[in-house]
CSV table of C-alpha atoms in Angstrom, one decimal:
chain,number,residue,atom,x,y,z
K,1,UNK,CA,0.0,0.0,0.0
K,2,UNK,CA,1.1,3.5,-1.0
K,3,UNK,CA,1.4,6.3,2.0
K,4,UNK,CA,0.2,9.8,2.4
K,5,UNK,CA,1.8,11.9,4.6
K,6,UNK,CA,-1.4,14.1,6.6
K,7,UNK,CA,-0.2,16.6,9.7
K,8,UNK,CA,3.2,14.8,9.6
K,9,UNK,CA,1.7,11.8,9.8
K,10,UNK,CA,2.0,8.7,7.8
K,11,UNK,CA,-0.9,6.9,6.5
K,12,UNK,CA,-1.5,4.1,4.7
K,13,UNK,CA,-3.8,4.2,1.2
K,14,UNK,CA,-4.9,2.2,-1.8
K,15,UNK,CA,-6.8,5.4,-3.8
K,16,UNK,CA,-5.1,5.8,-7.5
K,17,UNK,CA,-3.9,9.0,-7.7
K,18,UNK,CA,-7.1,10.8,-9.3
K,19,UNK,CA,-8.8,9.7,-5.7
K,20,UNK,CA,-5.8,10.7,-3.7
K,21,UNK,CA,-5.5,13.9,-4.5
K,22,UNK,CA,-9.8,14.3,-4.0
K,23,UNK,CA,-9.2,12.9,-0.7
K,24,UNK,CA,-5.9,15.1,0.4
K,25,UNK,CA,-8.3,18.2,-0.6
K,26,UNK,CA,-11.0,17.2,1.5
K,27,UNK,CA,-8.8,16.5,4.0
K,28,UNK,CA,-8.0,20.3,3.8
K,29,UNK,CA,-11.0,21.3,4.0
K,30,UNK,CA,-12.0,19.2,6.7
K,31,UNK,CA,-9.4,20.7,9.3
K,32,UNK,CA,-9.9,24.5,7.9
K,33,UNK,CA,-14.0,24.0,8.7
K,34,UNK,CA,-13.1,22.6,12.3
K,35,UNK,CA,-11.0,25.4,13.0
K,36,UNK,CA,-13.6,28.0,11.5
K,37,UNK,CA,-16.0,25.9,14.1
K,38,UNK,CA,-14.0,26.3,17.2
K,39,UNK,CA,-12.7,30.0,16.3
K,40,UNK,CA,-16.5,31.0,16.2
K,41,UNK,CA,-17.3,28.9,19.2
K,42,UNK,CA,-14.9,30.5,21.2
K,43,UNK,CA,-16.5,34.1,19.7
K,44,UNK,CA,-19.6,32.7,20.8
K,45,UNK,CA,-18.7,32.2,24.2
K,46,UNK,CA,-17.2,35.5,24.9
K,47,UNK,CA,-19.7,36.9,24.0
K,48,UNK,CA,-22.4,35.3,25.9
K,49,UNK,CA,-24.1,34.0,23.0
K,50,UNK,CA,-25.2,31.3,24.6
K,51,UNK,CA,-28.0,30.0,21.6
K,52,UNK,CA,-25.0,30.0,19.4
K,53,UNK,CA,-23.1,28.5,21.5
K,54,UNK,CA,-25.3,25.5,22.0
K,55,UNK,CA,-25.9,25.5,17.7
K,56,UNK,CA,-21.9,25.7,17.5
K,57,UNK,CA,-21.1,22.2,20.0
K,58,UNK,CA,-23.8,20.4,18.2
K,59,UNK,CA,-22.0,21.0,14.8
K,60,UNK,CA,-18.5,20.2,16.3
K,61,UNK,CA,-20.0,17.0,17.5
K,62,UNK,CA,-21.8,15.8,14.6
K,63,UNK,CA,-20.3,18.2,11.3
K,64,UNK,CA,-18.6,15.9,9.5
K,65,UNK,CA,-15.5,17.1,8.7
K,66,UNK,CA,-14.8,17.4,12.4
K,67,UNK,CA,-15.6,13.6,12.3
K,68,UNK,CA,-12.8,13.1,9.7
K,69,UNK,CA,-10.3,15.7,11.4
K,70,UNK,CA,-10.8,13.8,14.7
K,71,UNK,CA,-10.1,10.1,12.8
K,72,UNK,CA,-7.0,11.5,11.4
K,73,UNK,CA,-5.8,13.2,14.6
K,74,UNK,CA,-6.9,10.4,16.8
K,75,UNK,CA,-4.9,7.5,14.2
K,76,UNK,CA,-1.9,9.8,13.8
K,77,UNK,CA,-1.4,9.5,17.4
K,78,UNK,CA,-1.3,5.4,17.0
K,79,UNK,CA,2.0,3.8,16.7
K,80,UNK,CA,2.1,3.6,12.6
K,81,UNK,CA,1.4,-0.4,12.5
K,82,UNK,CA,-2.1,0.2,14.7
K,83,UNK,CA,-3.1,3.3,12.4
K,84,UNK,CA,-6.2,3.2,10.4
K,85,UNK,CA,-5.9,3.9,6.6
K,86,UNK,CA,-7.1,6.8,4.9
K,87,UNK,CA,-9.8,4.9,3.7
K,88,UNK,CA,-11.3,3.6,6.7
K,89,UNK,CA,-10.7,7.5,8.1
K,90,UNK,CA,-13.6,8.4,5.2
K,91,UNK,CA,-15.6,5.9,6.2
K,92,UNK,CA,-16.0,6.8,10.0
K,93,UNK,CA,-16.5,10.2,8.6
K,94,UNK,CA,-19.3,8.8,6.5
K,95,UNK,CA,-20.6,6.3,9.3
K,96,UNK,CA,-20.1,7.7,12.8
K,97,UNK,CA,-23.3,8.4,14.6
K,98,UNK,CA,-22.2,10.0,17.9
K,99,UNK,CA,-24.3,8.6,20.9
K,100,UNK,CA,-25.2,5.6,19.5
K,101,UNK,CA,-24.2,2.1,20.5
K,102,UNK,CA,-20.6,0.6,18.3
K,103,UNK,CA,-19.6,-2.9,18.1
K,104,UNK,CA,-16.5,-2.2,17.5
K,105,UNK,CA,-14.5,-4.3,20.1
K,106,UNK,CA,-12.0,-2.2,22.7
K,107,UNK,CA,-9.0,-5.1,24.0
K,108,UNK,CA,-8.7,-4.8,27.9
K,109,UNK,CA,-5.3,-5.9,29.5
K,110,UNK,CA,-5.1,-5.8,32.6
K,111,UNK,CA,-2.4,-4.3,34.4
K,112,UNK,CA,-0.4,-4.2,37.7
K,113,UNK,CA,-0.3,-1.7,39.5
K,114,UNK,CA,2.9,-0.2,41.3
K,115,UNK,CA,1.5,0.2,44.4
K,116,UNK,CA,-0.5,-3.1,44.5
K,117,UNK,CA,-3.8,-4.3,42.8
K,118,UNK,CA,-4.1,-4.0,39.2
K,119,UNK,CA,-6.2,-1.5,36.4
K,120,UNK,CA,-8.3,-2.2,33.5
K,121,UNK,CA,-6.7,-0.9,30.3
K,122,UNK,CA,-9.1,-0.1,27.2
K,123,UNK,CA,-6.7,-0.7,24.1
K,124,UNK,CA,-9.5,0.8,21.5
K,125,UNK,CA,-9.8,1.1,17.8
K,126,UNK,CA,-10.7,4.2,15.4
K,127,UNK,CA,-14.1,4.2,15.6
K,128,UNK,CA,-14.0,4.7,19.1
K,129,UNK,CA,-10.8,6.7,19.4
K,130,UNK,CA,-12.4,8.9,16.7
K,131,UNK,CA,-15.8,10.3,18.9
K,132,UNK,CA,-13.7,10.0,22.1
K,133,UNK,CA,-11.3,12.7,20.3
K,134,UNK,CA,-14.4,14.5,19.3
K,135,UNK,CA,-15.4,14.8,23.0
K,136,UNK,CA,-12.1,15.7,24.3
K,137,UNK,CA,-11.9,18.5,21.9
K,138,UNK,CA,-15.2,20.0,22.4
K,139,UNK,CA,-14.6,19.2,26.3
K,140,UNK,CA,-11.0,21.2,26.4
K,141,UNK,CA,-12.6,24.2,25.3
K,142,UNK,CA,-14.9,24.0,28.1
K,143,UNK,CA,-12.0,23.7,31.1
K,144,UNK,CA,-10.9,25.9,33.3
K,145,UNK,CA,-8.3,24.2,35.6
K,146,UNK,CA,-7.4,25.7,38.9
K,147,UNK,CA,-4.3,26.3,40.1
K,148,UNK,CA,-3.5,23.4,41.8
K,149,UNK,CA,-4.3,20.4,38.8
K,150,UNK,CA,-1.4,19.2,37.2
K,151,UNK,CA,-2.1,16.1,35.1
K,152,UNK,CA,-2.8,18.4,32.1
K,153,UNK,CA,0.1,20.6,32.7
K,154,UNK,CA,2.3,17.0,33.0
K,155,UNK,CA,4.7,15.1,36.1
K,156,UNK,CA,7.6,17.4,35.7
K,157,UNK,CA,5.5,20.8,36.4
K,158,UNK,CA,3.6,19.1,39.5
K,159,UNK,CA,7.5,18.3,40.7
K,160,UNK,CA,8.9,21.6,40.4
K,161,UNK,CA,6.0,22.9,41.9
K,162,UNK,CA,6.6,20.7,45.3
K,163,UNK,CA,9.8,21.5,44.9
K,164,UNK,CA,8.9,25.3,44.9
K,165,UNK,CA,6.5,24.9,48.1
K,166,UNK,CA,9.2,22.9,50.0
K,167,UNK,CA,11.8,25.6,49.2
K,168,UNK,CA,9.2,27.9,50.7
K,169,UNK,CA,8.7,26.2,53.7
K,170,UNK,CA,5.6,23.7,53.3
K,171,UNK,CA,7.4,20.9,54.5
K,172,UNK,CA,4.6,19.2,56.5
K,173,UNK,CA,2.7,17.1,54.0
K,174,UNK,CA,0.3,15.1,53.5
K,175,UNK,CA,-0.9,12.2,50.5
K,176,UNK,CA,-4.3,11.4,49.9
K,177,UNK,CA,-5.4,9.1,46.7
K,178,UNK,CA,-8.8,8.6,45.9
K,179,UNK,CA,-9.6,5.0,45.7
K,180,UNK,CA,-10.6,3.7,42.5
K,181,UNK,CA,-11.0,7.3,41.0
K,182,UNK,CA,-11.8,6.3,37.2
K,183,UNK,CA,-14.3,3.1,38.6
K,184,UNK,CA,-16.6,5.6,40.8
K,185,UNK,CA,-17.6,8.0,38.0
K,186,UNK,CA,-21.8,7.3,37.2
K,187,UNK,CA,-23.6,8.3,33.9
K,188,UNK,CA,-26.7,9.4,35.9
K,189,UNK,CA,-24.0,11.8,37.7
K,190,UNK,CA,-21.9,12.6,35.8
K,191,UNK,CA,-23.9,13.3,32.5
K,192,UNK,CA,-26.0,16.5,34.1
K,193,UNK,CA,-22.7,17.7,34.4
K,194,UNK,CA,-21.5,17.9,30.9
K,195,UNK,CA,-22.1,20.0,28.3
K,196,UNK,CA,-22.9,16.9,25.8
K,197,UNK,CA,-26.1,15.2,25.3
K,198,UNK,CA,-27.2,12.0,27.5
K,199,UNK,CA,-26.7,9.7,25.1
K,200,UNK,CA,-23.0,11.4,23.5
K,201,UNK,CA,-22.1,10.8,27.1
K,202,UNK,CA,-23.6,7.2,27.4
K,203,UNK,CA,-21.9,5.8,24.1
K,204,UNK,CA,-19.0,8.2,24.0
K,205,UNK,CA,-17.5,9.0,27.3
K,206,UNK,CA,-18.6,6.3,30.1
K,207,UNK,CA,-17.4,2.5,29.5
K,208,UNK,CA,-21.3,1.1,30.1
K,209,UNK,CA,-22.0,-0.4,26.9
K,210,UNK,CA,-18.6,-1.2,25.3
K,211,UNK,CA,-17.8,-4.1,23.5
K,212,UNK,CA,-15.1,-5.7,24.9
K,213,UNK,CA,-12.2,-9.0,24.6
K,214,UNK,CA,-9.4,-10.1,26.0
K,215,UNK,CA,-6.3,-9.3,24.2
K,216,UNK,CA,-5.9,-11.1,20.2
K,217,UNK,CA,-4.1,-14.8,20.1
K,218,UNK,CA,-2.1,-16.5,17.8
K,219,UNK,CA,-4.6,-16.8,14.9
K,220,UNK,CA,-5.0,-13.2,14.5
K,221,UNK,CA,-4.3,-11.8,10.9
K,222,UNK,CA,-4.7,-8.9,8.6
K,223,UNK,CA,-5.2,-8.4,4.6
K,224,UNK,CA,-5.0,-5.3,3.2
K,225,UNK,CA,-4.4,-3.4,6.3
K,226,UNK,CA,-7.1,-4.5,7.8
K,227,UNK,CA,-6.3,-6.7,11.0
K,228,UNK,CA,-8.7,-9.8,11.5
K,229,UNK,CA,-8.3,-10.8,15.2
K,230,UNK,CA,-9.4,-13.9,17.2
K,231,UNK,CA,-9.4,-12.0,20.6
K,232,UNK,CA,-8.7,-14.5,23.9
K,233,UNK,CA,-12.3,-14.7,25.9
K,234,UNK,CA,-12.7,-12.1,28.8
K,235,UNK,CA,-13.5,-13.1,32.0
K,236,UNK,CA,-16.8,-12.0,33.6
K,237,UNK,CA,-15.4,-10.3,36.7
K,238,UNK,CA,-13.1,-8.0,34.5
K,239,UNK,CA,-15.5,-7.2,32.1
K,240,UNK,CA,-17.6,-6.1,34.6
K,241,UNK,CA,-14.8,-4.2,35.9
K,242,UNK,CA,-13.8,-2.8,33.2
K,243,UNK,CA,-17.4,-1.2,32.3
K,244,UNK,CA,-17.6,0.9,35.2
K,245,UNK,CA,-17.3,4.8,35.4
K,246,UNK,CA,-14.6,6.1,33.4
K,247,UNK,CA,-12.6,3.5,30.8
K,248,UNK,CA,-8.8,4.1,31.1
K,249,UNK,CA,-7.4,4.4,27.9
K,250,UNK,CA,-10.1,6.5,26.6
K,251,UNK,CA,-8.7,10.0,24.6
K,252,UNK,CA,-11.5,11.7,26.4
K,253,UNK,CA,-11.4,10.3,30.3
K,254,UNK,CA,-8.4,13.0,31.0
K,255,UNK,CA,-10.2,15.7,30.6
K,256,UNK,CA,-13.4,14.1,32.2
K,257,UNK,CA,-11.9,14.0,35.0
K,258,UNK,CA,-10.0,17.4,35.4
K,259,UNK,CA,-13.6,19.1,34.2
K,260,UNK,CA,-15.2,17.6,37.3
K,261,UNK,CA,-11.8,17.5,39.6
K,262,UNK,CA,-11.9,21.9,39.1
K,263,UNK,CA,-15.2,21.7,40.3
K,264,UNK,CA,-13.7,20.6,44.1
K,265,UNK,CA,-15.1,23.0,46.7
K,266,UNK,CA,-11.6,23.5,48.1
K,267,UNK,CA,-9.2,26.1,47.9
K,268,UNK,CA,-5.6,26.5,49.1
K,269,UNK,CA,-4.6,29.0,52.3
K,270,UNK,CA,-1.7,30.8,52.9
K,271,UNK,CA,-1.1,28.4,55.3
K,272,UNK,CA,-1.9,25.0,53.4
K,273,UNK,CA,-1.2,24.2,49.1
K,274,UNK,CA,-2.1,21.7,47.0
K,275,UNK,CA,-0.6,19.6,44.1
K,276,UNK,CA,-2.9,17.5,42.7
K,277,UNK,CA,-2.2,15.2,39.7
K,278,UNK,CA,-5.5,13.0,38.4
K,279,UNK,CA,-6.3,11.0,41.4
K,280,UNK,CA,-3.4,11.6,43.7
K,281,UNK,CA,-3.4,14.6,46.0
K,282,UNK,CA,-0.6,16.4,48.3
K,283,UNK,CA,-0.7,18.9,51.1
K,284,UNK,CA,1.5,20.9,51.9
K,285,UNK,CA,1.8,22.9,55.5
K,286,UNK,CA,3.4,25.3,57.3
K,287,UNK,CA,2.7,23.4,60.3
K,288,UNK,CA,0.7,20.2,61.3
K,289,UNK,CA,-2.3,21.7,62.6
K,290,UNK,CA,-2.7,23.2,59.4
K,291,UNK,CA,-2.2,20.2,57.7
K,292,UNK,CA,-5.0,18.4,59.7
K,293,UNK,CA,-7.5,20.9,59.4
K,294,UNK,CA,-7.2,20.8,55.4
K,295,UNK,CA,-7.2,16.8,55.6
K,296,UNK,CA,-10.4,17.3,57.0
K,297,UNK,CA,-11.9,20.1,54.3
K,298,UNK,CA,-10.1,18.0,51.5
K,299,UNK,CA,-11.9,14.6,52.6
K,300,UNK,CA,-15.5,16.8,53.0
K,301,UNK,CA,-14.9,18.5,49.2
K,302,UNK,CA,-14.3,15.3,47.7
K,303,UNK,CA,-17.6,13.9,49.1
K,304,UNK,CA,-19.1,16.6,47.0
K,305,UNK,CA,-17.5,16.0,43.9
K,306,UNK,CA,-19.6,15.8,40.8
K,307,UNK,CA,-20.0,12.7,38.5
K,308,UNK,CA,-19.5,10.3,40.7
K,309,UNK,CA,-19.2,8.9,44.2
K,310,UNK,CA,-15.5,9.0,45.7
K,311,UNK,CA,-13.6,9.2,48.9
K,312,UNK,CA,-10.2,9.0,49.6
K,313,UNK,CA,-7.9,5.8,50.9
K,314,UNK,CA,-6.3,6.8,54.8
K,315,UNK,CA,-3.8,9.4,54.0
K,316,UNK,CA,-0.3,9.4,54.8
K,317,UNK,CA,1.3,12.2,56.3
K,318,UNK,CA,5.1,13.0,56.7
K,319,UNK,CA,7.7,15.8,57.5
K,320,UNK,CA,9.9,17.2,54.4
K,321,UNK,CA,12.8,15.3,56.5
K,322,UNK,CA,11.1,12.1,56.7
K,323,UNK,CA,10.9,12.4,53.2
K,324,UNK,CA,7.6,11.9,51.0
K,325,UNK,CA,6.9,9.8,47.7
K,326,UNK,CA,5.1,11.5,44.9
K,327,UNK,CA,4.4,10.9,41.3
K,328,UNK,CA,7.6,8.3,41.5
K,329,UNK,CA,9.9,11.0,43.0
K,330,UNK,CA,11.5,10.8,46.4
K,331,UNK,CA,10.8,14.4,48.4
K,332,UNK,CA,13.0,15.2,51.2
K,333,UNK,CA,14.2,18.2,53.0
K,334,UNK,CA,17.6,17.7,55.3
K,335,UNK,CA,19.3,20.4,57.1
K,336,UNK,CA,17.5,23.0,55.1
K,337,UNK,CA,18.5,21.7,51.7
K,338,UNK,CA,16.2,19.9,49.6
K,339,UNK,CA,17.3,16.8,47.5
K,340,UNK,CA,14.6,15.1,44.6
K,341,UNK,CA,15.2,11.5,44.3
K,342,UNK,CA,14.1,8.4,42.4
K,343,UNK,CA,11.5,6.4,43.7
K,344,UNK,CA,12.1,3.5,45.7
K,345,UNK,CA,10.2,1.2,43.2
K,346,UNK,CA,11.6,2.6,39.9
K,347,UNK,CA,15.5,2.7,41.1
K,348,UNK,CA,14.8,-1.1,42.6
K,349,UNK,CA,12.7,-1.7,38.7
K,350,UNK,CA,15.9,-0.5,36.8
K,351,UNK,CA,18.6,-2.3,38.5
K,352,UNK,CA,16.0,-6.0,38.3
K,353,UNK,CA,15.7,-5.1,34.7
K,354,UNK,CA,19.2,-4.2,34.0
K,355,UNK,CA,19.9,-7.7,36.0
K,356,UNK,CA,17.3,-9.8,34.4
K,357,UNK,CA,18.4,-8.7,31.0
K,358,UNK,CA,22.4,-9.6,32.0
K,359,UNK,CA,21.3,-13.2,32.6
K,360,UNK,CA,18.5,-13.2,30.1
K,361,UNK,CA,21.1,-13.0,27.1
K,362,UNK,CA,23.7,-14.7,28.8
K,363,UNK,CA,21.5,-17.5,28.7
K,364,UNK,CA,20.4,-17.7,25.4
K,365,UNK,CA,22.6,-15.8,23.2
K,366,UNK,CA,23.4,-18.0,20.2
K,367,UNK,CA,23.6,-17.0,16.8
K,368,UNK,CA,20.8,-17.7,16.1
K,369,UNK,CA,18.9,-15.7,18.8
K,370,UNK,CA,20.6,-12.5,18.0
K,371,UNK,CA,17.6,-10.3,16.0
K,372,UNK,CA,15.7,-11.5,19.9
K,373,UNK,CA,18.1,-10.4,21.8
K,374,UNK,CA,19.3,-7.0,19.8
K,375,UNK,CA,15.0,-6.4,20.6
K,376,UNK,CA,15.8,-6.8,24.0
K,377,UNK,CA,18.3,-4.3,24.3
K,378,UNK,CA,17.0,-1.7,22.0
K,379,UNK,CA,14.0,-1.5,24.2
K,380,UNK,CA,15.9,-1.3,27.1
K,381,UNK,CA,17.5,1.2,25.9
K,382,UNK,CA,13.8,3.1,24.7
K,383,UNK,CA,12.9,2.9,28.4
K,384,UNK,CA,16.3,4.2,29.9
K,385,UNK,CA,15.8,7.2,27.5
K,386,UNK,CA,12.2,7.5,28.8
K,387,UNK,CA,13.4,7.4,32.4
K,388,UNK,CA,15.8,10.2,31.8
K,389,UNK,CA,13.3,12.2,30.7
K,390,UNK,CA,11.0,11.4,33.2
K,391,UNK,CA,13.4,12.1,36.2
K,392,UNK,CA,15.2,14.9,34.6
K,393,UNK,CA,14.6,16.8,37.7
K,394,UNK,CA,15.7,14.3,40.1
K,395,UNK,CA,19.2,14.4,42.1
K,396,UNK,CA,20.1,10.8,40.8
K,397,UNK,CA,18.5,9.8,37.8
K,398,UNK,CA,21.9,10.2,36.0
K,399,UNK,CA,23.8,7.5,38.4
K,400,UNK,CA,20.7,4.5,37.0
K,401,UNK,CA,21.5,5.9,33.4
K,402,UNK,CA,25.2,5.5,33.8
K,403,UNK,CA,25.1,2.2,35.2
K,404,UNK,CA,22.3,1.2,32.6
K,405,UNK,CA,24.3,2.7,29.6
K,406,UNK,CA,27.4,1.1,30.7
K,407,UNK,CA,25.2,-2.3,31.1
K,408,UNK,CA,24.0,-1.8,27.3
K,409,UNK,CA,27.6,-0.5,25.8
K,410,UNK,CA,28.7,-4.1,27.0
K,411,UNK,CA,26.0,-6.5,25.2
K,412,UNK,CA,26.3,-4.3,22.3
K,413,UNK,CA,29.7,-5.1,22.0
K,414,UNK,CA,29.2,-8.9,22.7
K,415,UNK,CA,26.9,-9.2,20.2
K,416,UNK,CA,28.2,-6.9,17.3
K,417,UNK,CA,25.9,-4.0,17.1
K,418,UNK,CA,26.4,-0.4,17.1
K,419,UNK,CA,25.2,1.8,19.9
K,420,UNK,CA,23.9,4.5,17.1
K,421,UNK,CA,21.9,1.4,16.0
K,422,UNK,CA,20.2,1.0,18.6
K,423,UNK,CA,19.6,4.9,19.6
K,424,UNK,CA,18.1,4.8,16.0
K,425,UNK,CA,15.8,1.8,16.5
K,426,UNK,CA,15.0,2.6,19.9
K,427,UNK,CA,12.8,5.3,18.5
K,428,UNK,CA,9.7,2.6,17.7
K,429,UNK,CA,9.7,1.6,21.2
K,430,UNK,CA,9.5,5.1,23.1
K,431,UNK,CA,6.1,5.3,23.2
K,432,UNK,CA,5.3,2.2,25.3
K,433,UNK,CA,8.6,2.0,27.4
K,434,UNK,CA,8.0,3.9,29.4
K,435,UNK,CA,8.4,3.6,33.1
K,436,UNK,CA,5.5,3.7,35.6
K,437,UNK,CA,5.1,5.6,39.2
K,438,UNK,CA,2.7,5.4,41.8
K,439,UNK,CA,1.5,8.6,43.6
K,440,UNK,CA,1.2,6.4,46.7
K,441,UNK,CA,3.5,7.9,49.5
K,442,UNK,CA,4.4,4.1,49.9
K,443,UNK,CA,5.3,2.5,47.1
């Protein structure tokens, strides 16, 4: 199959050339109508047009050439094997109804958690991908995030802003998670609380009626492009797990939850701040009466959340010199200096890896194995790169990358390949390498 290169992104296509170049130009036009949209929406809002306003979503929801800029934006962000052609973009455009039911199937793996217990993780194709990105957009526009969210914003502003507070002297804090966050989100809640309509929220946003397998087995296959899986049956108990509140791995279920989470009837105090990153919250006092007295407040606001029913887990509370765990990093405050570290977990994960992958190919290297175990350490080597970027504001990251790189330097050289080989191939892998925290103060 031929490619087309849309937004940077590659794509795959069949079209003869007469169709091709019909296609790119709706394409075109597709992206220049939802940006006309959304510049008059915006307008619309400003000016308190609130009729217009209403008119405006509905068209962003349902025009479609929002429908085929969202199926292009949404497979574009798919690792290139997993994106949808150009064709099959089209066809969504032509087919989507938004808020009703889609068989299309979404693959849930479950996953281990850092901290104990395990997640549902909605793997989903581009029909659904496509209204979920449809949501998210009209759903951005209608955000106002306070100042203490940070999972929009990303880890390494939410650390440099506990940094910031401990510097200042916060340094009594105070972790509070809300158990099963995503899981506790209801449609009869949550819906009145969106600016969508019941049934875009039913079919588009919540995880009630999705189709859902376990992850494809050996006989899956594809022709044209097309994959044809045999999916591996799903076991009652996570399927019924995985259909409650929020689906994780949703486009849309970020933003979901940041709309509601600004909602919280909290605010800080001179006295008391708050970093707050999806699910996981930190305090930070001046003192600890302070601290308690917020604790107190947080847990009452939370009750009153909207979309949902939530509360927190018993939260953990700790001086800046005993040192709290947050969003993987290690926070701790001795004689007046403060020192970032890596988390307990992710410093013990590298060195198991580093060790596991030592023996691994010591084991089995043969001639024969070599294209397996060259994988191995390219994506080591992905998720080394990952974890420098994800600690780059940590005291110690760059003692685990030494002692990785060093690790990878020498089975490079035992085996024959180039370490600007692997840098180069390593690039496939970088999206799902990636290493993992907990925001549990214990990990």
């Amino acid at each position: 199959m031929a490619k087309v290169l849309i937004n940077d992104q590659e794509f795959k296509t069949s079209l003869p050339y007469a169709a091709l170049k019909a296609a790119r130009s709706s394409v075109s036009a597709a992206f220049v109508l939802r940006n006309e949209l959304e510049t008059a929406y915006a307008q619309a809002v400003a000016a308190g047009q609130e009729s217009v306003v209403e008119l405006l979503r509905m068209q962003r929801l349902t025009h479609p050439a929002c429908v085929l800029a969202a199926a292009l934006d949404a497979g574009g962000r798919r690792p290139v094997a997993d994106r949808p052609t150009l064709e099959m973009c089209f066809k969504i455009r032509d087919t989507l109804k938004l808020g009703q039911p889609i068989d299309e199937v979404s693959v849930v793996r479950v996953k281990a958690k850092p901290a104990g217990g395990h997640r549902c993780i909605h793997t989903f194709g581009p029909i659904h991908r496509t209204q979920q990105e449809i949501v998210r957009r009209v759903l951005t526009d209608e955000f106002e995030p306070r100042s203490f969210q940070y999972a929009l914003r990303g880890v390494h502003a939410a650390v440099l802003q506990v940094q910031n507070f401990l510097k200042a002297g916060y340094v009594h804090m105070a972790q509070l998670d809300i158990s099963d966050f995503f899981g506790h989100f209801e449609l009869e809640k949550l819906a009145p609380e969106l600016p969508l309509p019941w049934e875009v929220v039913e079919h588009a946003v919540v995880g009630r009626h999705i189709v859902m397998a376990g992850p494809p087995g050996s006989g899956s296959h594809s022709t044209h492009g097309v994959p044809h899986p045999t999916y591996s049956p799903l076991p009652v108990s996570i399927a019924d797990e995985a259909r409650l509140g929020l689906p994780q791995g949703s486009i849309c279920s970020p933003i979901v939850t940041e709309l509601c989470l600004s909602r919280l009837p909290w605010s800080p105090t001179p006295a008391v701040k708050l970093v707050n990153y999806v699910d996981n919250f930190l305090l930070l006092a001046t003192d600890e009466g302070s601290l308690q007295e917020e604790i107190e407040k947080l847990k009452w606001a939370l009750a009153q959340l909207p979309g949902g029913t939530f509360s927190f887990k018993p939260p953990l509370k700790k001086t800046g010199e005993a040192g709290m765990v947050f969003l993987g990093h290690i926070f701790q405050v001795s004689n007046g200096e403060l020192h970032t570290l890596v988390g307990y977990s992710q410093g013990s994960k590298l060195l198991e890896m580093e060790s596991a992958l030592t023996n691994h190919i010591g084991f089995h290297y043969s001639v024969s194995k070599k294209i397996y175990i060259k994988e191995k350490i390219i994506r080591y080597y992905a998720y080394i790169k990952n974890f420098g970027v994800f600690y780059k504001h940590s005291d110690d990251a760059y003692t685990y990358i030494e002692i990785a790189m060093e690790t990878i330097s020498s089975l490079a050289k035992n085996i024959g390949i180039s370490i600007s080989g692997i840098k180069k191939a390593s690039t496939q892998y970088l999206d799902s390498e990636k290493p993992e925290f907990s925001g549990s103060g214990i990990e």
